[in-house]
XYZ file of C-alpha atoms in Angstrom:
363
model
C 0.000 0.000 0.000
C 1.268 3.453 -0.870
C 0.514 6.764 0.804
C 1.834 10.043 2.180
C 2.025 10.723 5.925
C 1.792 14.017 7.787
C 5.595 14.356 7.982
C 5.866 14.705 4.205
C 7.133 11.203 3.539
C 6.124 8.929 0.694
C 5.700 5.356 1.969
C 6.224 2.476 -0.485
C 5.806 -0.972 1.058
C 8.577 -1.295 3.678
C 10.672 1.578 2.310
C 10.194 5.172 3.454
C 11.763 7.962 1.389
C 11.868 11.576 2.532
C 10.488 13.581 -0.373
C 12.711 16.509 0.634
C 15.660 14.369 -0.515
C 14.407 14.502 -4.118
C 16.291 16.943 -6.387
C 13.132 17.964 -8.291
C 10.003 19.594 -6.986
C 7.219 17.179 -6.013
C 3.539 17.848 -5.292
C 1.218 14.968 -4.382
C -2.574 15.385 -4.558
C -5.580 13.150 -4.216
C -7.802 12.430 -7.219
C -9.786 15.615 -6.594
C -6.757 17.928 -6.570
C -6.402 18.399 -2.809
C -2.690 18.755 -1.979
C -1.421 15.917 0.231
C 2.338 16.610 0.310
C 4.859 19.130 -1.029
C 8.639 18.893 -0.817
C 11.129 21.700 -0.205
C 12.208 21.855 -3.847
C 8.620 22.492 -4.960
C 8.202 25.192 -2.314
C 11.411 26.848 -3.497
C 10.470 26.677 -7.180
C 6.942 27.988 -6.698
C 7.574 30.407 -3.855
C 4.702 28.844 -1.865
C 5.509 27.675 1.680
C 4.780 24.008 2.394
C 2.525 24.774 5.360
C 0.275 26.896 3.111
C -0.140 24.124 0.552
C -1.265 20.919 2.253
C -5.035 20.558 2.410
C -5.780 23.138 -0.269
C -6.860 22.589 -3.880
C -4.296 22.771 -6.681
C -6.027 25.631 -8.451
C -6.148 27.664 -5.247
C -2.469 27.339 -4.450
C -0.742 26.164 -7.688
C -2.870 27.531 -10.580
C -0.660 26.359 -13.427
C -1.453 27.752 -16.871
C -0.016 26.997 -20.294
C 1.247 29.708 -22.661
C -2.295 30.182 -24.000
C -3.688 30.727 -20.494
C -5.458 27.365 -20.253
C -6.019 25.766 -16.830
C -3.579 22.832 -16.579
C -5.340 20.967 -13.770
C -8.687 21.176 -15.529
C -7.110 19.806 -18.710
C -5.406 17.069 -16.674
C -8.818 15.818 -15.464
C -7.579 12.898 -13.297
C -11.085 11.441 -12.967
C -11.716 11.435 -16.711
C -9.982 10.036 -19.774
C -8.962 6.485 -20.562
C -8.474 4.128 -17.594
C -5.089 3.168 -19.053
C -3.776 6.738 -18.848
C -1.036 6.995 -16.230
C 1.534 9.567 -17.398
C 1.254 13.169 -18.499
C 4.318 14.347 -20.480
C 6.432 17.255 -19.286
C 5.524 20.689 -20.628
C 6.314 24.315 -19.803
C 3.739 26.016 -17.544
C 3.691 29.201 -15.521
C 2.191 30.533 -12.296
C 0.607 33.959 -11.838
C 3.932 35.302 -10.562
C 5.404 34.681 -14.008
C 7.954 31.975 -13.186
C 8.124 29.203 -15.792
C 8.369 25.597 -14.680
C 8.500 22.309 -16.546
C 5.692 20.164 -15.134
C 4.950 16.447 -15.574
C 2.485 14.204 -13.766
C 1.824 10.554 -12.993
C -1.654 9.232 -12.235
C -1.340 6.542 -9.553
C -4.146 3.989 -9.937
C -5.396 1.198 -7.659
C -5.183 -1.371 -9.100
C -2.333 -0.193 -11.306
C -3.955 -1.359 -14.547
C -7.318 0.203 -15.213
C -8.109 1.163 -11.629
C -9.353 4.482 -10.355
C -6.911 7.312 -9.753
C -5.913 7.374 -6.079
C -3.493 10.284 -6.238
C -1.455 12.403 -8.639
C 2.326 12.874 -8.363
C 3.438 16.118 -10.017
C 7.111 16.879 -10.676
C 8.532 20.360 -11.219
C 11.771 21.448 -12.861
C 13.251 24.904 -13.124
C 12.274 26.481 -16.443
C 15.092 29.008 -16.140
C 17.728 26.268 -16.174
C 16.118 24.708 -19.258
C 15.974 28.121 -20.948
C 19.662 28.701 -20.207
C 20.509 25.312 -21.725
C 18.490 26.123 -24.829
C 20.209 29.513 -25.123
C 23.564 27.784 -24.767
C 22.686 25.410 -27.591
C 21.490 28.307 -29.732
C 24.781 30.103 -29.019
C 26.659 26.965 -30.018
C 24.821 26.748 -33.347
C 25.408 30.469 -33.977
C 29.102 30.195 -33.120
C 29.589 27.138 -35.309
C 27.847 28.811 -38.232
C 29.952 31.946 -37.825
C 33.253 30.101 -37.402
C 32.603 27.767 -40.343
C 31.396 30.417 -42.767
C 34.704 32.251 -43.167
C 37.048 29.283 -43.832
C 34.532 27.473 -46.028
C 33.957 30.623 -48.086
C 37.710 30.928 -48.521
C 38.118 27.251 -49.465
C 35.266 27.450 -51.957
C 36.490 30.719 -53.466
C 40.104 29.697 -53.965
C 39.196 26.207 -55.208
C 36.703 27.568 -57.748
C 39.228 30.169 -58.912
C 41.988 27.599 -59.363
C 39.721 25.218 -61.268
C 38.482 27.950 -63.573
C 41.793 29.741 -64.219
C 44.512 27.241 -63.394
C 46.713 28.061 -66.378
C 46.611 31.822 -65.702
C 48.390 31.622 -62.352
C 52.085 31.245 -61.667
C 53.324 28.384 -59.505
C 53.927 30.848 -56.653
C 50.353 32.145 -56.829
C 48.991 28.619 -56.867
C 51.125 27.723 -53.838
C 49.842 30.722 -51.841
C 46.220 29.897 -52.622
C 46.653 26.202 -51.803
C 48.377 27.080 -48.510
C 45.385 29.271 -47.650
C 43.003 26.430 -48.454
C 45.092 24.060 -46.327
C 45.145 26.455 -43.346
C 41.401 27.032 -43.550
C 40.771 23.277 -43.728
C 42.881 22.913 -40.548
C 40.739 25.608 -38.903
C 37.551 23.689 -39.714
C 39.104 20.475 -38.370
C 40.045 22.188 -35.093
C 36.503 23.512 -34.693
C 34.990 20.072 -35.274
C 37.418 18.585 -32.727
C 36.383 21.225 -30.168
C 32.701 20.494 -30.749
C 33.268 16.766 -30.264
C 35.146 17.485 -27.024
C 32.298 19.693 -25.778
C 29.786 16.947 -26.583
C 31.800 14.292 -24.720
C 32.331 16.547 -21.694
C 28.644 17.471 -21.412
C 27.496 13.863 -21.820
C 30.106 12.430 -19.440
C 31.556 10.198 -22.182
C 35.105 11.558 -22.032
C 37.558 8.650 -21.759
C 40.953 9.007 -20.094
C 43.609 6.569 -21.329
C 46.422 6.816 -18.803
C 50.111 6.186 -19.317
C 53.295 7.546 -17.807
C 53.643 11.111 -19.071
C 56.697 13.339 -18.742
C 54.906 16.687 -18.402
C 58.070 18.865 -18.577
C 59.036 17.080 -21.808
C 55.572 17.740 -23.251
C 55.925 21.446 -22.413
C 59.382 21.608 -24.036
C 57.943 19.954 -27.144
C 55.091 22.460 -27.214
C 57.444 25.435 -26.908
C 59.783 24.037 -29.575
C 56.858 23.714 -31.968
C 55.767 27.322 -31.451
C 59.340 28.583 -31.843
C 59.721 26.556 -35.059
C 56.549 28.268 -36.310
C 58.263 31.643 -35.969
C 57.650 32.802 -32.387
C 60.627 34.203 -30.411
C 62.201 31.676 -28.074
C 62.552 34.219 -25.264
C 58.751 34.586 -25.169
C 58.628 31.391 -23.079
C 60.087 30.373 -19.729
C 59.823 26.889 -18.213
C 60.329 26.286 -14.481
C 60.441 22.678 -13.292
C 60.420 21.806 -9.600
C 62.515 19.115 -7.969
C 61.462 15.515 -7.330
C 58.370 15.380 -9.499
C 56.448 12.124 -8.953
C 55.550 9.662 -11.684
C 52.467 10.907 -13.488
C 49.867 8.603 -15.061
C 47.884 10.813 -17.409
C 46.297 10.845 -20.857
C 49.118 12.228 -22.995
C 46.925 13.556 -25.810
C 44.623 15.339 -23.374
C 47.516 16.811 -21.390
C 48.964 18.116 -24.665
C 45.569 19.660 -25.426
C 45.333 21.264 -21.971
C 48.834 22.722 -22.205
C 48.337 23.849 -25.798
C 45.075 25.655 -25.034
C 46.461 27.387 -21.946
C 49.620 28.540 -23.723
C 47.626 29.690 -26.749
C 45.302 31.610 -24.423
C 48.276 33.303 -22.717
C 49.843 34.275 -26.058
C 46.598 35.493 -27.597
C 45.221 37.457 -24.664
C 48.328 38.293 -22.633
C 51.607 40.086 -23.114
C 55.246 39.637 -22.176
C 56.811 36.355 -21.153
C 54.646 33.261 -20.867
C 55.840 31.244 -17.874
C 54.987 27.577 -17.401
C 55.823 26.254 -13.930
C 55.541 22.603 -12.904
C 55.820 21.625 -9.248
C 54.933 18.819 -6.884
C 52.108 19.441 -4.413
C 50.735 17.321 -1.597
C 48.456 15.075 -3.653
C 49.724 15.538 -7.171
C 51.395 17.879 -9.620
C 50.460 21.500 -10.245
C 51.055 23.283 -13.552
C 50.787 27.068 -13.780
C 50.635 29.043 -17.022
C 50.908 32.803 -16.570
C 51.465 35.876 -18.675
C 52.279 39.536 -18.042
C 49.220 41.115 -19.623
C 46.217 42.874 -18.120
C 44.977 39.811 -16.278
C 41.381 38.928 -15.420
C 39.288 40.915 -12.981
C 38.373 38.860 -9.869
C 34.642 39.250 -10.506
C 35.098 37.728 -13.976
C 37.115 34.709 -12.785
C 34.060 32.415 -12.298
C 33.014 33.006 -15.918
C 36.199 32.172 -17.787
C 35.564 28.409 -17.914
C 32.055 28.774 -19.339
C 31.260 28.078 -22.963
C 31.723 31.051 -25.301
C 33.433 33.224 -22.682
C 35.559 35.863 -24.372
C 37.161 38.569 -22.312
C 38.305 41.993 -23.413
C 38.862 42.327 -27.147
C 39.152 38.582 -27.708
C 36.494 38.665 -30.424
C 38.891 40.704 -32.486
C 41.636 38.195 -31.756
C 39.543 35.223 -32.820
C 38.674 31.956 -31.109
C 35.412 30.134 -30.461
C 35.285 30.713 -26.708
C 35.305 26.941 -26.113
C 38.981 26.392 -25.287
C 38.916 27.052 -21.532
C 35.633 25.161 -21.116
C 37.325 22.152 -22.734
C 40.442 22.587 -20.584
C 38.349 22.467 -17.410
C 36.534 19.345 -18.606
C 39.796 17.577 -19.475
C 41.395 18.474 -16.128
C 38.358 17.286 -14.176
C 38.289 14.053 -16.196
C 41.726 13.374 -14.686
C 40.319 13.979 -11.196
C 42.012 17.376 -11.032
C 41.045 20.988 -10.481
C 41.773 24.267 -12.263
C 41.480 27.918 -11.241
C 42.492 31.346 -12.510
C 43.978 34.202 -10.522
C 46.167 37.265 -10.940
C 49.798 36.368 -11.662
C 52.668 37.923 -9.663
C 53.662 39.897 -12.772
C 50.115 41.254 -13.088
C 48.773 39.015 -15.837
C 46.509 35.977 -15.660
C 47.644 32.735 -14.056
C 45.855 29.485 -14.854
C 46.830 26.741 -12.422
C 45.671 23.170 -12.714
C 46.459 20.271 -10.413
C 46.188 16.587 -11.307
C 46.610 13.675 -8.896
C 49.413 11.200 -9.221
C 49.019 7.482 -8.756
C 50.244 4.026 -9.549
C 49.067 2.119 -12.638
C 46.479 0.322 -10.464
C 45.133 3.657 -9.217
C 45.107 5.142 -12.701
C 43.086 2.277 -14.146
C 40.242 2.595 -11.632
């Protein structure tokens, strides 16, 4: 037998679950719409205190309406409809105060198949959180469209020109145009890689394949590559602490973390970019800092969000996904990352990853 007692607990056979432990809002009514129980999450989402709710009718205390102003409870009609009806799909509704909530319902019948409705369990989710997620997805689509348009236009333009007028160009002109096409194709590939990383991070499907990684050697390799591409060698400084422990990490992902942080320091900072690697109590800490303007303390919580671009970074390019990906990759290793003002006045990104034996790393 199921029921709800006066202490706001839902009783199911021999198991008693406190409804205040549920992450979503929950309202339980009888078949007539009289409120039997309300949890704290529902009170918080609706702004209606629990003690004001129990014993009152839904339409008196929770008069949900759809976007056309229709009465949700009346349309729900627990006593009517097919006897097989048990679930009402989630939909956006609002209360007179204006707050939007996503509301779903389950009609609990006795007996379960074809019986009369004994009570209605109504779940509530924050509409604001859903709206923010939808805006984030819209921003992602807009960013992708914007970032893809320029390189694809270039690739199409140069390819069409070469096909139409191949014999009119010198070998040097052809080489310049093909190099441009190649660089723009690389740009599209990087964007697609970033989008795949974002998808894996958000879905929790990011895999970490651990092996022994020499982090200082990976940093030296990264710096050598940037110097070979034409950057001045004295732009970079590497500081390596003593007695670094053995590190079991995903080499490709560590390369990506280091590459994104160094690229961020070069693009948005000034002066020398310093990479410092040191042993800490439970792992290894890596700091990447520049000598630029830095990041204001009130902006620090935002830098790891999708599409965050500080200062004039729009002019300097980038999708605004790099630091979001860095945070996801660090956390996939069981580590943490933060940003603060560097001693030289610029920004300092510091991430820490735990060390462990092969057995630990494979868990």
